[in-house]
Amino acid sequence: MLNLNYIRSQFPGLETDWVLLDNAGGSQIAKPVVDRINEHFYTSNVQLDGSYPHSVLAKERHDEAHRKLAEWINASDPRELVMGSSTSLLVRILADNFRRILRDGDEIIVTNCDHEANIGAWRDLGNYGFIVKEWQLNPDTLRLESKDLEELLTEKTKMVAFTAASNVLGMLNPVKEFTRIAHKYGAMVCVDAVAYTPHRLVNVKDTDVDFIVFSFYKTYGPHYAMMYGKLNILELLPGFNHFFIKDPPYKFQPGNYNFEFCHGLGALPDYFADMAEKHGYNGEDNRRDKFRYIYSLIAKHEEKLSKKVLDYLNTRNDIKIIGPTEYSSDIRVPTISFVQKNRDSREITLKTDEHKVAIRWGHFYAYRLIQDLGLAKQNGVVRISMVHYNTLEEVERLFRALDHAL
Ligand SMILES: Cc1ncc(COP(=O)(O)O)c(C=O)c1O
């Protein structure tokens, strides 16, 4: 069981009389991350790579944080981590690199159900002689199916872009399986993990993804993002920087980037490792083992939260859950969307606001999904999005608000 008193004490932003259940919009930031950002500002806020001690310290802090972040996602080399202001921008930079190396007639596959960040940047390559194909969600199961992907793939496919977890449906995609299928045809994959990393541990080696991108402001950090890319591919790509900057990751990071956030984010893997120890981890002193241990406790807690919310919604026959109705942590994360028959989704959340319960309505930039499911006329879905620091008591407060709103 998670020690929620301890966990919540690590998130000062939770000290509010509101129940915050819009975490897929933005999570609270962990205190150790804020403390380290401040530490950078107060003691090493200088340019990197100078010979004087403050600069040496800044560089050491930066490099140590990158080593920790690489270990957290199981990357072999910190040079595989490209930092940027947002996932949307990092995918744009990547797609622009592909624009410059692809040949006429090369093919790209995007879905119709993801956040536009990992669709639009790739679709735009259709304006440059490349062929863009759409891998559609099965509207009955609300899942992306491997067999549909196989039908779209050819030896000309160069990239398949999909998500690890949907920010609307909450469903988890089998990243390893989709990647294996894409690789069979010689295509690379670019995985959006923004709705995944708040809940599950990334393992780039096991899944063998070529690129995976996510944003820290939904994973207990500041507004900042990171893209992992396999080193040998990053080396081959042309880059997005001054002509004399040829090495990854710098060739994808034009201008100075945010050193204070880099140093701060080193505290995020530490938070998970420390939490494992506080929750009875007694294995070897191996950080990946600690991560696996605590993430499995997180998944169990999230399963309880999901079950409670799904059970509540399932008791009402005027409610349709948009996503898997199963609560199993193998199938979904605790991001739960629904619509009420003949109701505008916005109206519902304005009523839950009156109870100081923060949830959200809309298309959440999964614009094509909401259009294709015919939900735009209702102003999209109502989304309840929870993370490991949320409690069953908060879910009870949500129910009281929904009893009034629905
Ligand atoms: C699944 C998913 N992908 C991508 C994004 C975009 O992230 P960013 O704001 O860092 O570009 C979001 C933001 O809501 C998201 O939920």
Tab-separated table of C-alpha atoms and ligand atoms in Angstrom:
chain	number	residue	atom	x	y	z
A	1	MET	CA	0.000	0.000	0.000
A	2	LEU	CA	1.175	3.499	-0.713
A	3	ASN	CA	1.816	5.795	2.241
A	4	LEU	CA	-0.283	8.648	0.920
A	5	ASN	CA	0.453	10.961	3.834
A	6	TYR	CA	4.139	10.760	3.034
A	7	ILE	CA	3.597	11.022	-0.718
A	8	ARG	CA	1.271	14.011	-0.465
A	9	SER	CA	3.770	15.774	1.812
A	10	GLN	CA	6.130	15.747	-1.201
A	11	PHE	CA	3.650	17.829	-3.248
A	12	PRO	CA	3.065	21.220	-1.586
A	13	GLY	CA	0.610	22.140	-4.347
A	14	LEU	CA	-1.848	19.624	-2.899
A	15	GLU	CA	-2.306	21.837	0.147
A	16	THR	CA	-5.500	23.357	-1.186
A	17	ASP	CA	-9.162	22.843	-0.413
A	18	TRP	CA	-9.686	21.739	-4.007
A	19	VAL	CA	-9.516	18.133	-5.175
A	20	LEU	CA	-7.172	18.169	-8.166
A	21	LEU	CA	-8.262	15.559	-10.700
A	22	ASP	CA	-6.998	17.223	-13.874
A	23	ASN	CA	-3.559	15.661	-13.656
A	24	ALA	CA	-3.460	14.660	-17.312
A	25	GLY	CA	-3.655	18.415	-17.956
A	26	GLY	CA	-0.832	19.099	-15.516
A	27	SER	CA	0.312	17.312	-12.370
A	28	GLN	CA	1.647	18.913	-9.221
A	29	ILE	CA	5.415	19.306	-9.038
A	30	ALA	CA	7.408	17.247	-6.504
A	31	LYS	CA	9.126	19.324	-3.811
A	32	PRO	CA	12.569	17.702	-4.327
A	33	VAL	CA	12.454	18.933	-7.942
A	34	VAL	CA	11.598	22.490	-6.882
A	35	ASP	CA	14.321	22.414	-4.214
A	36	ARG	CA	16.922	21.429	-6.755
A	37	ILE	CA	15.792	24.061	-9.263
A	38	ASN	CA	16.236	26.632	-6.488
A	39	GLU	CA	19.628	25.158	-5.621
A	40	HIS	CA	20.709	25.765	-9.210
A	41	PHE	CA	19.452	29.352	-9.165
A	42	TYR	CA	21.118	30.165	-5.861
A	43	THR	CA	24.481	28.448	-6.316
A	44	SER	CA	25.260	27.575	-9.941
A	45	ASN	CA	23.244	29.916	-12.174
A	46	VAL	CA	26.013	30.502	-14.710
A	47	GLN	CA	26.886	29.336	-18.196
A	48	LEU	CA	28.151	25.751	-18.499
A	49	ASP	CA	31.614	24.746	-19.677
A	50	GLY	CA	33.612	27.595	-18.092
A	51	SER	CA	36.771	26.914	-16.120
A	52	TYR	CA	35.660	28.717	-12.924
A	53	PRO	CA	34.167	26.694	-10.042
A	54	HIS	CA	30.531	27.808	-10.384
A	55	SER	CA	30.507	26.768	-14.008
A	56	VAL	CA	32.218	23.465	-13.262
A	57	LEU	CA	29.587	22.802	-10.596
A	58	ALA	CA	26.740	23.717	-12.994
A	59	LYS	CA	28.094	21.285	-15.568
A	60	GLU	CA	28.524	18.502	-13.008
A	61	ARG	CA	24.955	19.002	-11.832
A	62	HIS	CA	23.633	19.022	-15.392
A	63	ASP	CA	25.512	15.860	-16.329
A	64	GLU	CA	24.543	14.021	-13.171
A	65	ALA	CA	20.861	14.815	-13.747
A	66	HIS	CA	21.095	13.545	-17.317
A	67	ARG	CA	22.738	10.324	-16.128
A	68	LYS	CA	19.887	9.816	-13.665
A	69	LEU	CA	17.212	10.547	-16.266
A	70	ALA	CA	18.883	8.133	-18.702
A	71	GLU	CA	18.950	5.415	-16.042
A	72	TRP	CA	15.292	6.101	-15.198
A	73	ILE	CA	14.139	5.315	-18.753
A	74	ASN	CA	16.865	2.654	-19.212
A	75	ALA	CA	18.765	4.537	-21.937
A	76	SER	CA	22.390	3.518	-22.453
A	77	ASP	CA	23.794	6.991	-22.873
A	78	PRO	CA	22.767	10.484	-21.673
A	79	ARG	CA	23.524	11.763	-25.190
A	80	GLU	CA	20.307	10.032	-26.211
A	81	LEU	CA	18.262	12.603	-24.247
A	82	VAL	CA	17.183	15.712	-26.141
A	83	MET	CA	15.670	18.441	-23.957
A	84	GLY	CA	13.138	20.993	-25.144
A	85	SER	CA	10.339	23.258	-24.045
A	86	SER	CA	7.484	20.903	-24.999
A	87	THR	CA	6.664	17.570	-26.572
A	88	SER	CA	4.959	19.393	-29.454
A	89	LEU	CA	8.173	21.268	-30.252
A	90	LEU	CA	10.428	18.202	-29.936
A	91	VAL	CA	8.254	16.182	-32.320
A	92	ARG	CA	8.277	19.135	-34.764
A	93	ILE	CA	12.084	19.211	-34.610
A	94	LEU	CA	12.238	15.468	-35.218
A	95	ALA	CA	9.753	15.575	-38.106
A	96	ASP	CA	11.693	18.448	-39.678
A	97	ASN	CA	14.816	16.272	-39.532
A	98	PHE	CA	12.973	13.460	-41.274
A	99	ARG	CA	11.694	15.889	-43.912
A	100	ARG	CA	15.314	16.453	-44.871
A	101	ILE	CA	16.309	12.791	-45.146
A	102	LEU	CA	13.207	11.109	-46.590
A	103	ARG	CA	12.749	10.480	-50.297
A	104	ASP	CA	9.707	11.098	-52.485
A	105	GLY	CA	7.147	8.335	-52.003
A	106	ASP	CA	8.375	7.369	-48.512
A	107	GLU	CA	5.513	6.624	-46.158
A	108	ILE	CA	4.582	7.708	-42.664
A	109	ILE	CA	1.832	6.240	-40.482
A	110	VAL	CA	-0.061	8.307	-37.904
A	111	THR	CA	-3.160	7.456	-35.880
A	112	ASN	CA	-6.508	9.224	-35.646
A	113	CYS	CA	-6.712	8.942	-31.852
A	114	ASP	CA	-3.612	10.566	-30.396
A	115	HIS	CA	-2.856	14.051	-29.172
A	116	GLU	CA	-2.140	16.175	-32.235
A	117	ALA	CA	1.489	16.657	-31.110
A	118	ASN	CA	2.464	13.281	-32.588
A	119	ILE	CA	0.142	13.526	-35.604
A	120	GLY	CA	0.238	17.036	-37.085
A	121	ALA	CA	4.005	17.379	-37.312
A	122	TRP	CA	4.133	14.111	-39.297
A	123	ARG	CA	1.050	14.814	-41.394
A	124	ASP	CA	2.630	18.094	-42.512
A	125	LEU	CA	5.311	16.041	-44.262
A	126	GLY	CA	2.553	15.112	-46.707
A	127	ASN	CA	3.187	18.571	-48.237
A	128	TYR	CA	6.724	17.520	-49.206
A	129	GLY	CA	6.045	14.453	-51.381
A	130	PHE	CA	5.743	11.882	-48.620
A	131	ILE	CA	2.691	9.678	-48.240
A	132	VAL	CA	0.828	9.873	-44.948
A	133	LYS	CA	-1.428	6.979	-43.954
A	134	GLU	CA	-3.908	6.963	-41.095
A	135	TRP	CA	-4.038	4.022	-38.678
A	136	GLN	CA	-7.548	4.207	-37.326
A	137	LEU	CA	-8.776	3.184	-33.946
A	138	ASN	CA	-11.243	0.296	-34.012
A	139	PRO	CA	-14.441	2.209	-33.100
A	140	ASP	CA	-15.985	-0.854	-31.433
A	141	THR	CA	-13.120	-1.809	-29.149
A	142	LEU	CA	-11.674	1.733	-28.965
A	143	ARG	CA	-8.260	0.178	-29.462
A	144	LEU	CA	-5.513	0.386	-32.061
A	145	GLU	CA	-5.170	-3.075	-33.566
A	146	SER	CA	-1.882	-4.677	-34.699
A	147	LYS	CA	-3.549	-6.229	-37.744
A	148	ASP	CA	-4.619	-2.779	-38.998
A	149	LEU	CA	-1.053	-1.549	-38.621
A	150	GLU	CA	0.260	-4.557	-40.583
A	151	GLU	CA	-2.121	-3.718	-43.422
A	152	LEU	CA	-0.726	-0.181	-43.705
A	153	LEU	CA	2.968	-1.029	-43.463
A	154	THR	CA	5.082	-1.461	-46.606
A	155	GLU	CA	8.808	-1.499	-47.240
A	156	LYS	CA	8.466	2.257	-47.960
A	157	THR	CA	7.192	3.051	-44.446
A	158	LYS	CA	9.825	5.048	-42.603
A	159	MET	CA	7.985	6.148	-39.458
A	160	VAL	CA	5.042	4.968	-37.334
A	161	ALA	CA	3.861	7.548	-34.777
A	162	PHE	CA	1.592	6.428	-31.923
A	163	THR	CA	1.107	6.892	-28.188
A	164	ALA	CA	1.975	4.709	-25.218
A	165	ALA	CA	-1.231	5.790	-23.438
A	166	SER	CA	-4.160	7.841	-24.673
A	167	ASN	CA	-4.744	11.142	-22.867
A	168	VAL	CA	-8.504	10.748	-23.451
A	169	LEU	CA	-9.265	7.024	-23.500
A	170	GLY	CA	-6.752	6.112	-20.813
A	171	MET	CA	-5.937	2.955	-22.744
A	172	LEU	CA	-2.415	1.553	-22.836
A	173	ASN	CA	-1.011	0.514	-26.196
A	174	PRO	CA	1.308	-2.514	-26.493
A	175	VAL	CA	4.351	-0.398	-27.359
A	176	LYS	CA	6.753	-3.315	-27.605
A	177	GLU	CA	4.488	-5.254	-29.957
A	178	PHE	CA	3.719	-2.268	-32.210
A	179	THR	CA	7.424	-1.452	-32.348
A	180	ARG	CA	8.334	-5.028	-33.262
A	181	ILE	CA	5.802	-4.986	-36.103
A	182	ALA	CA	7.049	-1.616	-37.431
A	183	HIS	CA	10.668	-2.812	-37.277
A	184	LYS	CA	9.762	-5.935	-39.279
A	185	TYR	CA	9.118	-3.575	-42.203
A	186	GLY	CA	12.191	-1.453	-41.515
A	187	ALA	CA	10.131	1.481	-40.155
A	188	MET	CA	11.042	3.483	-37.046
A	189	VAL	CA	8.627	4.441	-34.294
A	190	CYS	CA	8.040	7.726	-32.495
A	191	VAL	CA	6.068	7.145	-29.306
A	192	ASP	CA	4.240	9.873	-27.397
A	193	ALA	CA	4.555	8.894	-23.733
A	194	VAL	CA	3.137	12.096	-22.227
A	195	ALA	CA	0.083	10.319	-20.773
A	196	TYR	CA	2.177	7.276	-19.826
A	197	THR	CA	5.129	8.534	-17.784
A	198	PRO	CA	3.034	9.833	-14.846
A	199	HIS	CA	1.933	6.225	-14.281
A	200	ARG	CA	4.390	3.688	-15.689
A	201	LEU	CA	8.124	3.163	-15.949
A	202	VAL	CA	9.597	3.654	-19.424
A	203	ASN	CA	12.040	1.013	-20.625
A	204	VAL	CA	13.553	2.052	-23.948
A	205	LYS	CA	15.751	-1.040	-24.198
A	206	ASP	CA	13.007	-3.557	-23.601
A	207	THR	CA	10.501	-1.857	-25.935
A	208	ASP	CA	13.247	-1.055	-28.479
A	209	VAL	CA	11.563	2.256	-29.429
A	210	ASP	CA	13.538	4.555	-31.719
A	211	PHE	CA	12.072	7.761	-30.254
A	212	ILE	CA	9.947	8.406	-27.206
A	213	VAL	CA	8.852	11.857	-26.060
A	214	PHE	CA	7.177	13.180	-22.926
A	215	SER	CA	6.541	16.344	-20.925
A	216	PHE	CA	7.561	16.775	-17.315
A	217	TYR	CA	4.729	19.097	-16.344
A	218	LYS	CA	2.451	16.048	-16.331
A	219	THR	CA	5.073	13.909	-14.568
A	220	TYR	CA	5.689	15.884	-11.379
A	221	GLY	CA	8.116	18.384	-12.899
A	222	PRO	CA	8.141	21.826	-14.565
A	223	HIS	CA	7.019	22.805	-18.071
A	224	TYR	CA	9.795	21.046	-19.908
A	225	ALA	CA	10.068	17.995	-22.154
A	226	MET	CA	12.468	15.255	-23.150
A	227	MET	CA	12.881	13.138	-26.239
A	228	TYR	CA	14.855	9.911	-26.175
A	229	GLY	CA	16.327	8.851	-29.520
A	230	LYS	CA	18.652	5.943	-30.279
A	231	LEU	CA	22.152	7.367	-30.453
A	232	ASN	CA	23.029	5.870	-33.835
A	233	ILE	CA	19.900	7.468	-35.372
A	234	LEU	CA	20.445	10.843	-33.689
A	235	GLU	CA	23.973	10.806	-35.082
A	236	LEU	CA	22.688	10.276	-38.620
A	237	LEU	CA	19.990	12.965	-38.550
A	238	PRO	CA	20.945	16.425	-39.824
A	239	GLY	CA	20.054	18.308	-36.605
A	240	PHE	CA	18.406	21.659	-35.924
A	241	ASN	CA	21.213	23.923	-34.840
A	242	HIS	CA	24.222	25.970	-36.047
A	243	PHE	CA	26.222	24.221	-38.769
A	244	PHE	CA	29.235	23.597	-36.536
A	245	ILE	CA	27.222	21.823	-33.813
A	246	LYS	CA	27.252	18.232	-34.936
A	247	ASP	CA	26.886	16.119	-31.801
A	248	PRO	CA	23.716	14.803	-30.192
A	249	PRO	CA	21.920	16.008	-28.209
A	250	TYR	CA	23.129	19.592	-28.831
A	251	LYS	CA	22.477	19.486	-32.536
A	252	PHE	CA	18.731	19.217	-31.701
A	253	GLN	CA	18.766	21.893	-28.968
A	254	PRO	CA	19.144	25.312	-30.592
A	255	GLY	CA	20.144	28.082	-28.197
A	256	ASN	CA	20.673	27.729	-24.509
A	257	TYR	CA	18.273	25.383	-22.869
A	258	ASN	CA	16.995	25.239	-19.353
A	259	PHE	CA	19.862	24.166	-17.084
A	260	GLU	CA	17.878	24.853	-13.909
A	261	PHE	CA	15.173	22.421	-15.005
A	262	CYS	CA	17.744	19.822	-16.062
A	263	HIS	CA	19.349	19.909	-12.621
A	264	GLY	CA	15.932	19.930	-10.930
A	265	LEU	CA	14.716	16.958	-12.911
A	266	GLY	CA	17.548	14.817	-11.611
A	267	ALA	CA	15.505	14.789	-8.404
A	268	LEU	CA	12.625	13.001	-10.108
A	269	PRO	CA	14.243	9.549	-10.413
A	270	ASP	CA	15.566	10.152	-6.872
A	271	TYR	CA	11.983	10.738	-5.710
A	272	PHE	CA	10.913	7.340	-7.079
A	273	ALA	CA	13.983	5.525	-5.693
A	274	ASP	CA	13.529	7.134	-2.245
A	275	MET	CA	9.851	6.257	-2.311
A	276	ALA	CA	10.716	2.607	-2.970
A	277	GLU	CA	12.892	2.579	0.144
A	278	LYS	CA	10.174	4.248	2.213
A	279	HIS	CA	7.760	1.556	1.022
A	280	GLY	CA	9.673	-1.509	2.194
A	281	TYR	CA	12.034	-2.129	-0.721
A	282	ASN	CA	14.660	-4.501	0.623
A	283	GLY	CA	16.353	-5.775	-2.528
A	284	GLU	CA	19.806	-4.919	-3.828
A	285	ASP	CA	20.962	-1.333	-4.193
A	286	ASN	CA	19.856	-1.197	-7.811
A	287	ARG	CA	17.942	1.882	-8.944
A	288	ARG	CA	16.071	0.183	-11.796
A	289	ASP	CA	14.863	-2.490	-9.324
A	290	LYS	CA	13.714	0.246	-6.982
A	291	PHE	CA	11.855	1.983	-9.807
A	292	ARG	CA	10.143	-1.262	-10.819
A	293	TYR	CA	9.150	-1.931	-7.212
A	294	ILE	CA	7.568	1.464	-6.575
A	295	TYR	CA	5.876	1.674	-9.978
A	296	SER	CA	4.175	-1.664	-9.317
A	297	LEU	CA	2.773	-0.232	-6.048
A	298	ILE	CA	1.703	2.882	-7.940
A	299	ALA	CA	-0.099	0.766	-10.560
A	300	LYS	CA	-1.958	-1.125	-7.799
A	301	HIS	CA	-3.064	2.086	-6.128
A	302	GLU	CA	-4.159	3.581	-9.440
A	303	GLU	CA	-6.136	0.411	-10.149
A	304	LYS	CA	-8.112	0.977	-6.937
A	305	LEU	CA	-8.834	4.577	-7.899
A	306	SER	CA	-9.909	3.538	-11.410
A	307	LYS	CA	-12.124	0.743	-10.153
A	308	LYS	CA	-13.980	3.060	-7.810
A	309	VAL	CA	-14.583	5.693	-10.484
A	310	LEU	CA	-15.532	3.189	-13.198
A	311	ASP	CA	-17.921	1.381	-10.831
A	312	TYR	CA	-19.623	4.683	-10.061
A	313	LEU	CA	-19.960	5.656	-13.719
A	314	ASN	CA	-21.110	2.151	-14.700
A	315	THR	CA	-24.069	2.327	-12.324
A	316	ARG	CA	-25.637	5.095	-14.452
A	317	ASN	CA	-27.256	4.186	-17.728
A	318	ASP	CA	-27.163	7.776	-19.034
A	319	ILE	CA	-23.341	7.747	-18.905
A	320	LYS	CA	-21.049	6.346	-21.557
A	321	ILE	CA	-17.418	5.745	-20.640
A	322	ILE	CA	-15.169	6.697	-23.563
A	323	GLY	CA	-12.344	4.203	-23.198
A	324	PRO	CA	-11.824	0.802	-21.577
A	325	THR	CA	-14.399	0.029	-18.898
A	326	GLU	CA	-11.984	-2.455	-17.285
A	327	TYR	CA	-9.930	-1.046	-14.449
A	328	SER	CA	-6.974	-3.411	-14.811
A	329	SER	CA	-3.623	-1.618	-14.757
A	330	ASP	CA	-2.501	-3.699	-17.769
A	331	ILE	CA	-5.213	-2.133	-19.857
A	332	ARG	CA	-5.523	1.448	-18.706
A	333	VAL	CA	-4.218	4.331	-16.651
A	334	PRO	CA	-6.558	6.245	-14.310
A	335	THR	CA	-7.501	8.829	-16.954
A	336	ILE	CA	-11.218	8.278	-17.335
A	337	SER	CA	-13.426	10.084	-19.843
A	338	PHE	CA	-17.167	9.958	-20.216
A	339	VAL	CA	-20.158	11.694	-21.762
A	340	GLN	CA	-23.692	12.024	-20.439
A	341	LYS	CA	-26.589	11.523	-22.829
A	342	ASN	CA	-27.843	14.848	-24.247
A	343	ARG	CA	-25.543	16.894	-22.000
A	344	ASP	CA	-22.853	19.395	-22.830
A	345	SER	CA	-19.617	18.212	-21.169
A	346	ARG	CA	-18.632	21.771	-20.282
A	347	GLU	CA	-21.807	22.252	-18.246
A	348	ILE	CA	-20.932	19.251	-16.092
A	349	THR	CA	-17.486	20.498	-15.140
A	350	LEU	CA	-18.791	23.978	-14.335
A	351	LYS	CA	-21.019	22.279	-11.772
A	352	THR	CA	-18.220	20.169	-10.268
A	353	ASP	CA	-16.223	23.406	-9.892
A	354	GLU	CA	-18.891	24.534	-7.427
A	355	HIS	CA	-17.779	21.636	-5.209
A	356	LYS	CA	-14.107	22.514	-5.591
A	357	VAL	CA	-13.417	19.388	-7.604
A	358	ALA	CA	-11.178	20.131	-10.584
A	359	ILE	CA	-11.900	17.998	-13.629
A	360	ARG	CA	-12.013	19.070	-17.255
A	361	TRP	CA	-14.000	18.979	-20.486
A	362	GLY	CA	-12.943	19.137	-24.128
A	363	HIS	CA	-11.047	17.378	-26.889
A	364	PHE	CA	-7.680	17.627	-25.144
A	365	TYR	CA	-5.991	18.129	-28.524
A	366	ALA	CA	-6.988	14.570	-29.483
A	367	TYR	CA	-9.121	16.558	-31.887
A	368	ARG	CA	-9.489	13.898	-34.566
A	369	LEU	CA	-10.568	11.276	-32.031
A	370	ILE	CA	-13.338	13.462	-30.648
A	371	GLN	CA	-14.492	14.341	-34.187
A	372	ASP	CA	-14.405	10.716	-35.360
A	373	LEU	CA	-16.334	9.508	-32.316
A	374	GLY	CA	-18.980	12.180	-33.020
A	375	LEU	CA	-18.463	13.860	-29.642
A	376	ALA	CA	-17.599	17.394	-30.762
A	377	LYS	CA	-21.229	18.543	-30.601
A	378	GLN	CA	-21.241	17.732	-26.870
A	379	ASN	CA	-18.113	19.819	-26.355
A	380	GLY	CA	-15.997	16.675	-26.126
A	381	VAL	CA	-15.760	14.489	-23.061
A	382	VAL	CA	-15.566	15.053	-19.317
A	383	ARG	CA	-12.167	13.797	-18.155
A	384	ILE	CA	-11.227	12.707	-14.641
A	385	SER	CA	-7.490	12.149	-14.440
A	386	MET	CA	-5.845	10.791	-11.335
A	387	VAL	CA	-2.279	9.952	-10.351
A	388	HIS	CA	-0.596	8.137	-7.485
A	389	TYR	CA	-1.014	10.970	-4.967
A	390	ASN	CA	-4.809	10.980	-5.266
A	391	THR	CA	-6.815	9.271	-2.536
A	392	LEU	CA	-10.015	7.243	-2.280
A	393	GLU	CA	-11.400	10.059	-0.073
A	394	GLU	CA	-10.850	12.499	-2.919
A	395	VAL	CA	-12.756	10.141	-5.184
A	396	GLU	CA	-15.631	10.227	-2.663
A	397	ARG	CA	-15.638	14.018	-2.944
A	398	LEU	CA	-15.697	13.667	-6.716
A	399	PHE	CA	-18.808	11.470	-6.417
A	400	ARG	CA	-20.587	14.065	-4.283
A	401	ALA	CA	-19.791	16.680	-6.933
A	402	LEU	CA	-20.921	14.398	-9.757
A	403	ASP	CA	-24.142	13.470	-7.889
A	404	HIS	CA	-24.955	17.164	-8.089
A	405	ALA	CA	-23.638	17.753	-11.623
A	406	LEU	CA	-25.075	14.785	-13.531
B	1	LIG	C1	-0.724	12.662	-24.768
B	1	LIG	C2	-0.168	14.040	-24.961
B	1	LIG	N1	0.782	14.238	-25.883
B	1	LIG	C3	1.336	15.437	-26.092
B	1	LIG	C4	0.938	16.540	-25.354
B	1	LIG	C5	1.582	17.855	-25.641
B	1	LIG	O1	2.547	18.160	-24.699
B	1	LIG	P1	3.260	19.578	-24.749
B	1	LIG	O2	2.305	20.562	-24.146
B	1	LIG	O3	4.498	19.403	-23.906
B	1	LIG	O4	3.565	19.878	-26.144
B	1	LIG	C6	-0.050	16.396	-24.389
B	1	LIG	C7	-0.530	17.554	-23.635
B	1	LIG	O5	-1.667	17.608	-23.219
B	1	LIG	C8	-0.617	15.109	-24.190
B	1	LIG	O6	-1.569	14.914	-23.275
